[in-house]
mmCIF file of C-alpha atoms and ligand atoms in Angstrom:
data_model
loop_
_atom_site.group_PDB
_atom_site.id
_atom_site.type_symbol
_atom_site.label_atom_id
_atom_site.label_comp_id
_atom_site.label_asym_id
_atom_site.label_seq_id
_atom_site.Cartn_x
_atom_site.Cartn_y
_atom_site.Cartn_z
ATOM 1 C CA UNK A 1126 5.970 -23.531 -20.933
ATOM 2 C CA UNK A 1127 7.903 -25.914 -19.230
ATOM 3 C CA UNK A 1128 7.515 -28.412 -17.560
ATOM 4 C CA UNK A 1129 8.107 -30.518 -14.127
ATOM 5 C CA UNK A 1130 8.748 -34.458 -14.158
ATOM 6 C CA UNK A 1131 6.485 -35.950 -11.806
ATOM 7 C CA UNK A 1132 7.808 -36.991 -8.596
ATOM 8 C CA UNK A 1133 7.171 -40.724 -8.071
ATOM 9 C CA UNK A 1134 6.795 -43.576 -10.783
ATOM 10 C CA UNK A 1135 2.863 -43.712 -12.194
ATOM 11 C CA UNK A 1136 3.665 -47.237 -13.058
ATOM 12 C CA UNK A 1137 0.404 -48.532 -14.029
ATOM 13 C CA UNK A 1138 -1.260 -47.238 -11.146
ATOM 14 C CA UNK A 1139 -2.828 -43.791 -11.033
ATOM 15 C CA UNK A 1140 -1.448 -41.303 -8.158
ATOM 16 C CA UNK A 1141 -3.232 -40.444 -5.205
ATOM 17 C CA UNK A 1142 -3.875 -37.105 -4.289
ATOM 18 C CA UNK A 1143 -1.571 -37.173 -1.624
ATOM 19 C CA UNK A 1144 1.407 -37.629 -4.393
ATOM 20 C CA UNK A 1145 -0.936 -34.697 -6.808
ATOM 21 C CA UNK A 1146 -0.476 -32.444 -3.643
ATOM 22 C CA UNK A 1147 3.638 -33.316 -3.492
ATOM 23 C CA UNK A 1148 3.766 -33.177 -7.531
ATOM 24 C CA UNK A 1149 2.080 -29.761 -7.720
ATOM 25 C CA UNK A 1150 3.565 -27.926 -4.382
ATOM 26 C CA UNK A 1151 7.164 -28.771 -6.127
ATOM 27 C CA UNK A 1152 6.232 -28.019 -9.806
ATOM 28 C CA UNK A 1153 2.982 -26.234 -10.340
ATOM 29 C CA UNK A 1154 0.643 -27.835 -12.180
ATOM 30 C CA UNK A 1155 2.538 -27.561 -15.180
ATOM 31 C CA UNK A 1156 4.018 -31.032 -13.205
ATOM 32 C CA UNK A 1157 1.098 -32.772 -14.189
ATOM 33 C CA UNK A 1158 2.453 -33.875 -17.499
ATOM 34 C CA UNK A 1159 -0.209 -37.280 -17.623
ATOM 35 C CA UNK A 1160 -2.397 -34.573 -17.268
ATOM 36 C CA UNK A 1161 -5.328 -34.681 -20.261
ATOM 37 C CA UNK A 1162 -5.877 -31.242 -22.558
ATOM 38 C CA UNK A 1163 -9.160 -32.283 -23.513
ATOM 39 C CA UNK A 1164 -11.222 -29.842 -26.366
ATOM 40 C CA UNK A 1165 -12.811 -27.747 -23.186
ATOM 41 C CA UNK A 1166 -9.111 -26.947 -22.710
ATOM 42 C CA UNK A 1167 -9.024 -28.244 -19.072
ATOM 43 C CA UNK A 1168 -6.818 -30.624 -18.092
ATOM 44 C CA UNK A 1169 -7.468 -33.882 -16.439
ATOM 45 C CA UNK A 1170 -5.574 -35.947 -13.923
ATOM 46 C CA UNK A 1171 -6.503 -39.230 -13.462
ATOM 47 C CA UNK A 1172 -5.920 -40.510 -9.744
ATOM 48 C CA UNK A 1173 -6.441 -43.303 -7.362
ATOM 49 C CA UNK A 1174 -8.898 -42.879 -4.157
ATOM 50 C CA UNK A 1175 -7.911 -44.623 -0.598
ATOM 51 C CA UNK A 1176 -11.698 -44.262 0.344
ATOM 52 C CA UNK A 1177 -15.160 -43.299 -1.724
ATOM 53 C CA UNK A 1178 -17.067 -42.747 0.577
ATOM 54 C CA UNK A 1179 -15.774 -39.521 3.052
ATOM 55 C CA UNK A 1180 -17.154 -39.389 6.457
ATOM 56 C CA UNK A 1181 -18.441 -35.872 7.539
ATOM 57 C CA UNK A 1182 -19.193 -33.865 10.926
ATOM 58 C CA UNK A 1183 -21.621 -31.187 11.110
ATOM 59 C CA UNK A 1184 -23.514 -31.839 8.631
ATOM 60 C CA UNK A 1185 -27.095 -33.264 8.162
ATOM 61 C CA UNK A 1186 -25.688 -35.589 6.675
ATOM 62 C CA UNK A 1187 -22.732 -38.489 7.999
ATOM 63 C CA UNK A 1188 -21.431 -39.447 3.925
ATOM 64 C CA UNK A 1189 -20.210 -37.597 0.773
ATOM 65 C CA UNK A 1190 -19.113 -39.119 -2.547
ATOM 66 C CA UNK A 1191 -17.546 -36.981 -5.265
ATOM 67 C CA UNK A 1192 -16.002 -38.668 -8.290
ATOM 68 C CA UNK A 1193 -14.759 -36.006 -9.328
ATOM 69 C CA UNK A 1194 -12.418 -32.698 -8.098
ATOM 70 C CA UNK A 1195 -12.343 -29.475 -9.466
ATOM 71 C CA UNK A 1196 -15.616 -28.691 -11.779
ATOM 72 C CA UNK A 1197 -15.446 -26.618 -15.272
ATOM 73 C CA UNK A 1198 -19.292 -25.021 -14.896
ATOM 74 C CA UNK A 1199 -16.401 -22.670 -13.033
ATOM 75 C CA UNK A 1200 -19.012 -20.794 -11.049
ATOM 76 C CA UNK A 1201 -17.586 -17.850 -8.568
ATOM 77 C CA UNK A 1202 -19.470 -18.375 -5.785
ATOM 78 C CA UNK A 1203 -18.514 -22.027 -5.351
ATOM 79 C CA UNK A 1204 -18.049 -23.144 -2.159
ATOM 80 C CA UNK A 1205 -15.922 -25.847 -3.055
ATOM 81 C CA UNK A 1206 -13.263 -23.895 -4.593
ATOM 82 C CA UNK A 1207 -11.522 -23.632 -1.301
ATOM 83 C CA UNK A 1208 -10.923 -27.174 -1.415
ATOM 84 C CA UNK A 1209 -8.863 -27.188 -3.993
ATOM 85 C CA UNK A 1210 -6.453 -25.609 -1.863
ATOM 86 C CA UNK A 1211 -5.959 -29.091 -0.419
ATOM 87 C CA UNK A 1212 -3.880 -30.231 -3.838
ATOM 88 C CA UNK A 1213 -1.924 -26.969 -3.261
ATOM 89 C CA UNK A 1214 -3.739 -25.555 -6.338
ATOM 90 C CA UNK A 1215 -5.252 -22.286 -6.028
ATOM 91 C CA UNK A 1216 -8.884 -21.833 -6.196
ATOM 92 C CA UNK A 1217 -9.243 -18.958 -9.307
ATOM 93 C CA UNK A 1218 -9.043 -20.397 -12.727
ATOM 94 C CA UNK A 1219 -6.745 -24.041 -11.459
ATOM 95 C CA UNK A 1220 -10.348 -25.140 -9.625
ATOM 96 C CA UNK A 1221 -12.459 -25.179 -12.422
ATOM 97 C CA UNK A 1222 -9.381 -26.314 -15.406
ATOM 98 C CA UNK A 1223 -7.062 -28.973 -13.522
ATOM 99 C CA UNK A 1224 -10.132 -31.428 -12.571
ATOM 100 C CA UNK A 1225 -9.301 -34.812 -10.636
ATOM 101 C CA UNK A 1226 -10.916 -37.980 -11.836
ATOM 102 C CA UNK A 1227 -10.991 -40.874 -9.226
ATOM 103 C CA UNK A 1228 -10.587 -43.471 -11.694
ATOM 104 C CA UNK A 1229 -10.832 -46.198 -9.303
ATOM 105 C CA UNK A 1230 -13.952 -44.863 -7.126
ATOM 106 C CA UNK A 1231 -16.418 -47.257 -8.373
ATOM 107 C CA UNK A 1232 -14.519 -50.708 -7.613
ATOM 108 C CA UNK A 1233 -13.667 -48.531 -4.025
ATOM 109 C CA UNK A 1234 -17.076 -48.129 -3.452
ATOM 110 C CA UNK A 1235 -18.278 -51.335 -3.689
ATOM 111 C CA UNK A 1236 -15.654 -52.912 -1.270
ATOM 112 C CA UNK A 1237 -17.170 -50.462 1.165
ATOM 113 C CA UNK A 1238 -20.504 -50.874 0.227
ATOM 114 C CA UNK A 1239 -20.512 -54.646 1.137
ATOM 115 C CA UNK A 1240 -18.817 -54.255 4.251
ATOM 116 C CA UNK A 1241 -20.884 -55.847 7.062
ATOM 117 C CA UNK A 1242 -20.396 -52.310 8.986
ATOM 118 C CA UNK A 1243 -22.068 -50.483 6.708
ATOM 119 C CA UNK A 1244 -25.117 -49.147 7.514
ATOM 120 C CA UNK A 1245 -26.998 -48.266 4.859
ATOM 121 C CA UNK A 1246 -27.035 -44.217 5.796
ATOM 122 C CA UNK A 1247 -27.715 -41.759 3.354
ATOM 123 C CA UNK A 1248 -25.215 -40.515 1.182
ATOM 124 C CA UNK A 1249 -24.749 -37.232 -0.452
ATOM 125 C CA UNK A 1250 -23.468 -37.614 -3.740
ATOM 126 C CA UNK A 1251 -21.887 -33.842 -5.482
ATOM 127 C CA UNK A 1252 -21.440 -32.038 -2.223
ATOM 128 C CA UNK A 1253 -17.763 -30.985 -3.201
ATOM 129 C CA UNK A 1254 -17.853 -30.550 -6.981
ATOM 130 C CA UNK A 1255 -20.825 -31.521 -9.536
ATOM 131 C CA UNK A 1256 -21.214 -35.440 -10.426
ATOM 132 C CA UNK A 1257 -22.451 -34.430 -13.792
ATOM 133 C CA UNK A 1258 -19.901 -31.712 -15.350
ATOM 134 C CA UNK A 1259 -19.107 -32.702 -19.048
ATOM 135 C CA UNK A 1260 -16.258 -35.213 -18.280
ATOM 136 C CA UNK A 1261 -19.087 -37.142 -16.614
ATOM 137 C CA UNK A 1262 -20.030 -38.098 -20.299
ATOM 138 C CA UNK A 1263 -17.035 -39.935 -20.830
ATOM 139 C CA UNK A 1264 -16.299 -41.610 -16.909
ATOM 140 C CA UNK A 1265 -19.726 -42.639 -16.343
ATOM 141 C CA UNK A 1266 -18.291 -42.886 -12.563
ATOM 142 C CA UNK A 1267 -21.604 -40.829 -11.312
ATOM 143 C CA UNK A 1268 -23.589 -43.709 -13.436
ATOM 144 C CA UNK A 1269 -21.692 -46.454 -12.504
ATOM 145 C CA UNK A 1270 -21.947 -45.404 -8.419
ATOM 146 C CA UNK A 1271 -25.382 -45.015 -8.052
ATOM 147 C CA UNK A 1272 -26.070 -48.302 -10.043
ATOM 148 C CA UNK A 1273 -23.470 -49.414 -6.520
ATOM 149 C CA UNK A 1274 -25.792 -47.702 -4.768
ATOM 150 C CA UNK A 1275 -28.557 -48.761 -5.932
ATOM 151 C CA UNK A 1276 -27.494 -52.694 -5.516
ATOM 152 C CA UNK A 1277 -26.048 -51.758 -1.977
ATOM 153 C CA UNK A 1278 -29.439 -50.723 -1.022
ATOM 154 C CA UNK A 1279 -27.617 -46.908 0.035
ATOM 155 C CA UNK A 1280 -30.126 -43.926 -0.414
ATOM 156 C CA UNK A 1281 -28.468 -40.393 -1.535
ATOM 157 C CA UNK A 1282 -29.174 -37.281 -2.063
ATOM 158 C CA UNK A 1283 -27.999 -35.699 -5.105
ATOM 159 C CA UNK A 1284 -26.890 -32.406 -5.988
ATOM 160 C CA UNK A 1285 -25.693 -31.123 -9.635
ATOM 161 C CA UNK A 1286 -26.312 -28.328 -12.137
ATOM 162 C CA UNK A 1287 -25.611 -30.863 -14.799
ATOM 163 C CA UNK A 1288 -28.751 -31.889 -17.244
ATOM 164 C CA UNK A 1289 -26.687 -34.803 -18.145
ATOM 165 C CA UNK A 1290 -28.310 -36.415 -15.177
ATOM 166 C CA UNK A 1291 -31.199 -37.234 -17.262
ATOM 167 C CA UNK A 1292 -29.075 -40.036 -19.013
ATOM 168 C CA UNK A 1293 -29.178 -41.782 -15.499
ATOM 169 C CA UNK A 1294 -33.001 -41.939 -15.140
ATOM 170 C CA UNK A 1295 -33.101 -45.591 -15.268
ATOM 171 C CA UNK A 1296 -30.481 -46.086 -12.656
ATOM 172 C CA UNK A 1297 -32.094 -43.448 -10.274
ATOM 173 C CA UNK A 1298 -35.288 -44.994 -10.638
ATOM 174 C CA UNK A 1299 -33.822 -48.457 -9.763
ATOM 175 C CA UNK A 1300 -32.472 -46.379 -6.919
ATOM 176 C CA UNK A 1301 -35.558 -44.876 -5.748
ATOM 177 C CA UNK A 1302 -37.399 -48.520 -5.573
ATOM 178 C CA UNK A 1303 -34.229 -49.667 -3.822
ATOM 179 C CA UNK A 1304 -33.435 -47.218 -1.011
ATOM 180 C CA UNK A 1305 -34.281 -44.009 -2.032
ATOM 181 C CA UNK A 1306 -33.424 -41.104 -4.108
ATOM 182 C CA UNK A 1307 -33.485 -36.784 -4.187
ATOM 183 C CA UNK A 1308 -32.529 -35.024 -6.699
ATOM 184 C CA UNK A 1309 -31.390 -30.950 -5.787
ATOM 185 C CA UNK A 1310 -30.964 -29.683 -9.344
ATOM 186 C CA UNK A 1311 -29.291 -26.030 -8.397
ATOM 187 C CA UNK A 1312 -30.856 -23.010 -9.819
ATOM 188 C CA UNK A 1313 -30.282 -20.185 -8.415
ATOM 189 C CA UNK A 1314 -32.188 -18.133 -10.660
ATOM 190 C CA UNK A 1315 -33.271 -18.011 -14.023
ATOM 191 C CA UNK A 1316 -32.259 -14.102 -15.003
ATOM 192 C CA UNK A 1317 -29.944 -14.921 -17.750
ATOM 193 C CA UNK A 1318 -27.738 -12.097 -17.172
ATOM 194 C CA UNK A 1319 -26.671 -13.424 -13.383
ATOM 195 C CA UNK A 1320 -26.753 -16.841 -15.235
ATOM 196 C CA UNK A 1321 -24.231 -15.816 -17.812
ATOM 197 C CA UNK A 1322 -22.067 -13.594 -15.047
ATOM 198 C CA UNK A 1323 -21.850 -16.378 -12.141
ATOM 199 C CA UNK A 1324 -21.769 -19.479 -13.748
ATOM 200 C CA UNK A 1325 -20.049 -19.411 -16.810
ATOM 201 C CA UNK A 1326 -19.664 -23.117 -17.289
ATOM 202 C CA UNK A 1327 -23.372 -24.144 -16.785
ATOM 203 C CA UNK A 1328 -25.879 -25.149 -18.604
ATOM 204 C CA UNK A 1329 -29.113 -22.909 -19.131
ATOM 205 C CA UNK A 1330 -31.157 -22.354 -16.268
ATOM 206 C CA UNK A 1331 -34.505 -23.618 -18.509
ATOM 207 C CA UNK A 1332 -32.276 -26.677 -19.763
ATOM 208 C CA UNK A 1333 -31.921 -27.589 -16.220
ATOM 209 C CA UNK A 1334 -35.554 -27.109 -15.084
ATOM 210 C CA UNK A 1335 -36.285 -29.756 -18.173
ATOM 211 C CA UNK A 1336 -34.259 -32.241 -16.579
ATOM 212 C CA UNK A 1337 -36.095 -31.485 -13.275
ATOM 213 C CA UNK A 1338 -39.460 -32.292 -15.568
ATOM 214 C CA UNK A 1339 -38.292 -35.096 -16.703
ATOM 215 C CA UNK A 1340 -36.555 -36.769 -13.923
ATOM 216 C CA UNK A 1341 -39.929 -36.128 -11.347
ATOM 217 C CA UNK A 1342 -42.259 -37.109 -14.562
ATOM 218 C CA UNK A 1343 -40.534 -40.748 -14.568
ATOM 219 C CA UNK A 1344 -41.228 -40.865 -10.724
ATOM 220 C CA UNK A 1345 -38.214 -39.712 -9.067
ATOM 221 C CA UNK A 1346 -38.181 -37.303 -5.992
ATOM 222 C CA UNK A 1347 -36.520 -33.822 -8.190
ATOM 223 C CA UNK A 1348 -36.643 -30.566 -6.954
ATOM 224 C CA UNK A 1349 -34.768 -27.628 -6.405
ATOM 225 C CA UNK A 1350 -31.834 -25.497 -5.162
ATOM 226 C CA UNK A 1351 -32.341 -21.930 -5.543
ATOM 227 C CA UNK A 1352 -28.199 -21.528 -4.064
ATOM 228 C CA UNK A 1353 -27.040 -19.919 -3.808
ATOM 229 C CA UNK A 1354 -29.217 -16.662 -4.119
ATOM 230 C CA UNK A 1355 -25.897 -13.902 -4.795
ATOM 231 C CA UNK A 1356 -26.979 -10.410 -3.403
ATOM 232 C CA UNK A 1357 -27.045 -7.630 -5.943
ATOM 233 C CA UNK A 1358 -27.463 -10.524 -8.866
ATOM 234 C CA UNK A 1359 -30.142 -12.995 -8.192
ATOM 235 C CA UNK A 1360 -31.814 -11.364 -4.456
ATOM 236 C CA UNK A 1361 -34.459 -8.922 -5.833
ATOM 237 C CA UNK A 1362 -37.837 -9.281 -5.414
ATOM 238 C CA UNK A 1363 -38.811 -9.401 -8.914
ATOM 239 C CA UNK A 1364 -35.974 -12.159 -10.197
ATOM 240 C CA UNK A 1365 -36.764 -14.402 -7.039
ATOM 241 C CA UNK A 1366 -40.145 -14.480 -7.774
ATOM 242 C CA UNK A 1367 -39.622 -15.166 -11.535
ATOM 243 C CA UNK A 1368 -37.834 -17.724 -10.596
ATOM 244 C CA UNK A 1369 -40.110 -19.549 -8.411
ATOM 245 C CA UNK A 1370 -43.193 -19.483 -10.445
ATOM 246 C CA UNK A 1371 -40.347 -20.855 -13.207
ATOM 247 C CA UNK A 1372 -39.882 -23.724 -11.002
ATOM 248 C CA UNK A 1373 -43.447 -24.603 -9.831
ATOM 249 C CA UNK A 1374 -44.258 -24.342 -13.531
ATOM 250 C CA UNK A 1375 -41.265 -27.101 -14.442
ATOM 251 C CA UNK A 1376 -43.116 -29.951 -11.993
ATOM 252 C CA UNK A 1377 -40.153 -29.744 -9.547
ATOM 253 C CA UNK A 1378 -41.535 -31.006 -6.193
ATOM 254 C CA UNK A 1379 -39.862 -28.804 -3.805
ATOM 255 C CA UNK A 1380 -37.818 -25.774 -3.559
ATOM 256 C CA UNK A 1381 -35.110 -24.920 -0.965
ATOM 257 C CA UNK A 1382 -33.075 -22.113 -1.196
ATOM 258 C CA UNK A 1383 -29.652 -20.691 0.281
ATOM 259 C CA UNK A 1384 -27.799 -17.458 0.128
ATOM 260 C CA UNK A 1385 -24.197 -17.330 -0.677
ATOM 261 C CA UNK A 1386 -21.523 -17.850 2.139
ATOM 262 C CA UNK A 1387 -18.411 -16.959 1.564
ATOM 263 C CA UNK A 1388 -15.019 -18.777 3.344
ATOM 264 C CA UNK A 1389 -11.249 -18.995 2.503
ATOM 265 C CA UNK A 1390 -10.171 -19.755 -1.057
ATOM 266 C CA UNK A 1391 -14.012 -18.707 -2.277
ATOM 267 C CA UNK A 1392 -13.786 -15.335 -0.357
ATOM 268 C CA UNK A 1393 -10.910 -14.581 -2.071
ATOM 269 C CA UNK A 1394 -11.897 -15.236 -5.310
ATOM 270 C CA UNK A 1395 -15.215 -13.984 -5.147
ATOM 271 C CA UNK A 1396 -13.506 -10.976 -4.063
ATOM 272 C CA UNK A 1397 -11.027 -10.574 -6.803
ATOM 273 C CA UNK A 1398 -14.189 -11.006 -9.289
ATOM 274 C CA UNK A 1399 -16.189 -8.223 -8.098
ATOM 275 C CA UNK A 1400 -13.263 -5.897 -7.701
ATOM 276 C CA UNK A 1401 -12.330 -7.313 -11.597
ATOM 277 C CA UNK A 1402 -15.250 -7.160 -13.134
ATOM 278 C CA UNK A 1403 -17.899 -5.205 -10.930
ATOM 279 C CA UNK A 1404 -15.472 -2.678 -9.182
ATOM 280 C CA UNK A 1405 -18.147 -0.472 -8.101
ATOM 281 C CA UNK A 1406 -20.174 -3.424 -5.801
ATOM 282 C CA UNK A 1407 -17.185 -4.151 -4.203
ATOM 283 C CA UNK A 1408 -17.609 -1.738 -0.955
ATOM 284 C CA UNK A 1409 -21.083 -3.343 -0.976
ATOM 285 C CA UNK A 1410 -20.247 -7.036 -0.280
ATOM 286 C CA UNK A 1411 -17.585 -5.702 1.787
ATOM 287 C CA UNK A 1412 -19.846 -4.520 3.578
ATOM 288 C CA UNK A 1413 -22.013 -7.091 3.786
ATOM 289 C CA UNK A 1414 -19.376 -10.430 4.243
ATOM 290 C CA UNK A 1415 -17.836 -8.727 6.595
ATOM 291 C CA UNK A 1416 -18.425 -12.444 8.124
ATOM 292 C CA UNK A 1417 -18.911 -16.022 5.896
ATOM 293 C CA UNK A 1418 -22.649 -15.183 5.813
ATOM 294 C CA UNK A 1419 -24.442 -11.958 5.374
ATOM 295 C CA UNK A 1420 -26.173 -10.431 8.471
ATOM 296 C CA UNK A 1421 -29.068 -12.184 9.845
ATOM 297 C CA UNK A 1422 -31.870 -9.307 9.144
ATOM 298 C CA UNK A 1423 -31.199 -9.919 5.196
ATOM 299 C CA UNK A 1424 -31.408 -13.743 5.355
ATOM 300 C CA UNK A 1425 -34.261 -13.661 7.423
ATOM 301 C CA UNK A 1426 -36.186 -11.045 5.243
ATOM 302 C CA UNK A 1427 -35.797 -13.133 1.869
ATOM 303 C CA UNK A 1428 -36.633 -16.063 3.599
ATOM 304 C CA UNK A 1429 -39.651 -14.998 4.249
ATOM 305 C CA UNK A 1430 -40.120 -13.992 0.797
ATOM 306 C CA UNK A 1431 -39.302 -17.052 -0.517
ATOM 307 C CA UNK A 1432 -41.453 -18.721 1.623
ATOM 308 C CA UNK A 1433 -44.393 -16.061 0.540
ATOM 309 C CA UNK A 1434 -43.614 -17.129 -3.566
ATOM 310 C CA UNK A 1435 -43.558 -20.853 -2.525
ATOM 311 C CA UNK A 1436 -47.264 -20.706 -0.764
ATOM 312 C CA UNK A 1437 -48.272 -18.134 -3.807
ATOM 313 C CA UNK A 1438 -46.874 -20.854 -6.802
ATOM 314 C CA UNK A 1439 -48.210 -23.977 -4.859
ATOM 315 C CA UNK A 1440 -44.845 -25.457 -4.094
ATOM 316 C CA UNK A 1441 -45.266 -25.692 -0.325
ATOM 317 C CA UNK A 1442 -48.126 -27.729 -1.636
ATOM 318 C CA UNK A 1443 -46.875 -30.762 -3.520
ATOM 319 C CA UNK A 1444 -47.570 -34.022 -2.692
ATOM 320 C CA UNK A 1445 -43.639 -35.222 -2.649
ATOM 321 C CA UNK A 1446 -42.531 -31.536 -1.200
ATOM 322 C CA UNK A 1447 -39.400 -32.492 0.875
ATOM 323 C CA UNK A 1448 -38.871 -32.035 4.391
ATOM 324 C CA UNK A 1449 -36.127 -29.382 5.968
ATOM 325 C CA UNK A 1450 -33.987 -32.439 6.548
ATOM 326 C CA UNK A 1451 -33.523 -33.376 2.399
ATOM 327 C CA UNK A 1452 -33.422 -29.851 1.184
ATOM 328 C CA UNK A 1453 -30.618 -29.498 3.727
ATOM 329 C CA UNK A 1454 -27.434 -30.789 1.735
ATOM 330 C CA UNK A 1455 -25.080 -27.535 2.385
ATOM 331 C CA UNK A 1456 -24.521 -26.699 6.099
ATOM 332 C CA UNK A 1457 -27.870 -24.040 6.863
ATOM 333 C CA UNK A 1458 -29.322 -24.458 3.506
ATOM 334 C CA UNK A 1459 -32.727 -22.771 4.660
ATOM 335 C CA UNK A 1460 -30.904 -19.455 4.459
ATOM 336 C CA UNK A 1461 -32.141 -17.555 1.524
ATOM 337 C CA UNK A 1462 -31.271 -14.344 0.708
ATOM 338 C CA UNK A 1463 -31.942 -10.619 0.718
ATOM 339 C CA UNK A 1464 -32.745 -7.761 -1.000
ATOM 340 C CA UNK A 1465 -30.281 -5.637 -2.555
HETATM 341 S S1 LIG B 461 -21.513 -26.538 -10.636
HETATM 342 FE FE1 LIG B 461 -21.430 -26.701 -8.416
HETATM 343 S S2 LIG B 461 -19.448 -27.625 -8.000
HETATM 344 FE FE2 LIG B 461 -19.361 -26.879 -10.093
HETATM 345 S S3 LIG B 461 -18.482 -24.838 -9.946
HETATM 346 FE FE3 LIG B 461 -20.704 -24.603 -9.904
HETATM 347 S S4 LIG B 461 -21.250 -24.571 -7.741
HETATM 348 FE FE4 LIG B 461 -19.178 -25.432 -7.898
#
C-alpha cells in the first residue's frame, strides 16, 4: 500500500488532531506513517491535546475526559463512532483500528485542574470512547488522570466495558475518599450470542460483572449499564431478566439501563451490519429507527420491565443504589428497551 508523507513537521512534538484531520482528509489514513501496528493489528497515533477536559451542553453532566479516540472492543452500536467523523475517518472498521492517544492529557489536566476557576464539578470520564480498552495497559493515561483527579479533589463518573479497571482500585478508592467516585461498568446483557455479535472487541460479560464485584467489595460506588439494550438481540423478556438477576447476583449496587439510539456515522454503520450480516432484520429496524430512538410505546414498555426485574432481584433495594442523576451519563439514559 502506499503511502502519504505527513503534512507538517512532528518534530518532537506529537500532532494535534486538528493537523490528524488535515493529514488524513489529504492522504487517508495510510498518511499516518508514525502511526503504531501494534499485535491487535490497530494502529496508533500518538497526538497532542489543546484541552483535557471538554466542556459539554445538554448533558447531565458540564465535563468529559477521554484519553483516548477510537476504541478496538469495536462494538456496532457505538455511539461514538460518529465522532470519528471529526478526524475525517469514517466510522466502520477506521473507528475501532486507527485509535488516538492524547499523549500529553495528563500534564494538560493538571494545569486545568489547579486553575483557581475550577470548580470542582463532576467529570465524566469514557463518555466518547472506553478509558480502559487494551492500549490502556500500556498508557496508564486513565490511571494516571484519576490519580489528577483524585489530588484535584474532582469527582467523576466513569464509564467502560474494560475489566482492566480493576488494576486502578487503589486510585479509585483514593478517589472516592477524596471527592467521589461511580463506576457504570456497561453490560448490556449477558446472552453470549448478542455478546459475541455486537461487541466483538469486549471482554466477557461475566469477566466484567467480576470487576463490578470486586471494585464495590473494596468500597467503591460500581454498578451497572445495561446499554445499550439492541432490539431483536438483547430486548426479550427472558435475556433481560437473565441479565438482571446476573447483576444483582455480582454485588453491583445499581442498575440503569438504555436502549440503543442511533445518529449519523452509527446509523450508517449499524445499518450496513444488519443488512451484512442479518439481511433479513433489516426492514425491522427500519422500521423501527425510522428516528434516532425507537418509538416511545417500546421504550416505555421495557422500562417498565426493567424496573419490574430490578424490584424482583433486590436492586432497587441496595443501600448505595444510585440516583437518576449518576446512572444518567448518556443523554436519556433511563430509556430501556423493548420487546422484539
Ligand atoms: S466499548 Fe464503548 S466506546 Fe468502545 S466501541 Fe464499545 S461502546 Fe464504543
Amino acid at each position: 500500500m502506499s503511502t502519504h508523507p505527513l503534512l507538517f513537521s512532528l518534530g518532537s512534538r506529537n500532532p494535534t488532531t486538528r493537523q490528524i484531520a488535515d493529514t488524513v482528509k489529504a492522504g487517508g489514513t495510510a498518511a499516518l506513517t508514525d502511526a503504531e501496528r501494534r499485535a491487535d493489528e490497530a494502529r496508533y497515533q500518538e497526538v497532542s491535546c489543546r484541552s483535557a477536559l471538554n466542556r459539554v451542553e445538554g448533558m447531565p453532566f458540564r465535563w468529559t475526559l477521554n484519553p483516548y479516540r477510537g476504541c478496538t472492543h469495536g462494538c456496532h452500536y457505538c455511539f461514538a463512532r460518529r465522532y470519528h467523523v471529526q478526524f475525517e475517518m469514517d466510522a466502520d472498521d477506521e473507528f475501532a483500528s486507527v485509535i488516538l492517544v492524547k499523549r500529553n492529557l495528563v500534564e494538560v489536566l493538571k494545569r486545568e485542574l489547579d486553575r483557581p476557576a475550577w470548580m470542582r464539578e463532576l467529570v465524566a470520564l469514557g463518555t466518547a470512547t472506553d478509558p480502559y480498552q487494551p492500549i490502556e495497559g500500556q498508557y496508564r493515561l486513565t490511571r494516571q488522570s484519576i490519580e489528577a483527579l483524585a489530588r484535584g479533589r474532582t469527582p467523576i463518573g466513569l464509564v467502560t466495558k474494560g475489566p482492566m479497571v480493576v488494576r486502578d482500585r487503589d486510585v479509585l478508592q483514593d478517589l472516592s475518599s477524596a471527592a467521589g467516585c461511580t463506576v457504570y461498568m456497561s453490560v448490556p446483557t449477558v446472552d453470549e450470542d448478542a455478546w459475541r455479535i455486537l461487541e466483538p472487541g469486549t471482554a466477557h460479560p461475566l469477566q466484567r460483572l467480576r470487576a463490578v464485584r470486586e471494585l464495590a467489595g473494596a468500597g467503591i460506588n460500581a454498578g451497572v449499564l445495561m446499554a445499550p439494550i439492541v432490539p431483536g438481540f438483547s430486548s426479550s423478556r427472558s435475556k433481560l431478566e437473565r441479565t438482571v438477576k446476573t447483576i444483582a447476583d455480582h454485588g453491583a449496587r445499581f442498575v440503569g439501563c438504555n436502549v440503543m439510539y442511533l445518529q449519523d456515522g452509527t446509523r450508517t454503520h449499524f445499518m450496513k451490519f444488519i443488512e451484512r450480516e442479518f439481511p433479513a432484520m433489516l426492514p425491522r429496524f427500519e422500521r423501527l429507527y425510522t428516528k434516532k430512538y425507537p418509538p416511545d410505546g417500546y421504550r416505555k414498555e421495557v422500562q417498565g420491565m426493567v424496573r419490574v426485574l430490578q424490584e424482583r432481584y433486590g436492586l432497587n433495594k441496595r443501600e448505595d443504589a444510585s440516583k437518576p442523576r449518576e446512572v444518567a451519563l448518556e443523554p436519556e439514559a433511563t430509556q430501556v428497551g423493548f420487546a422484539w
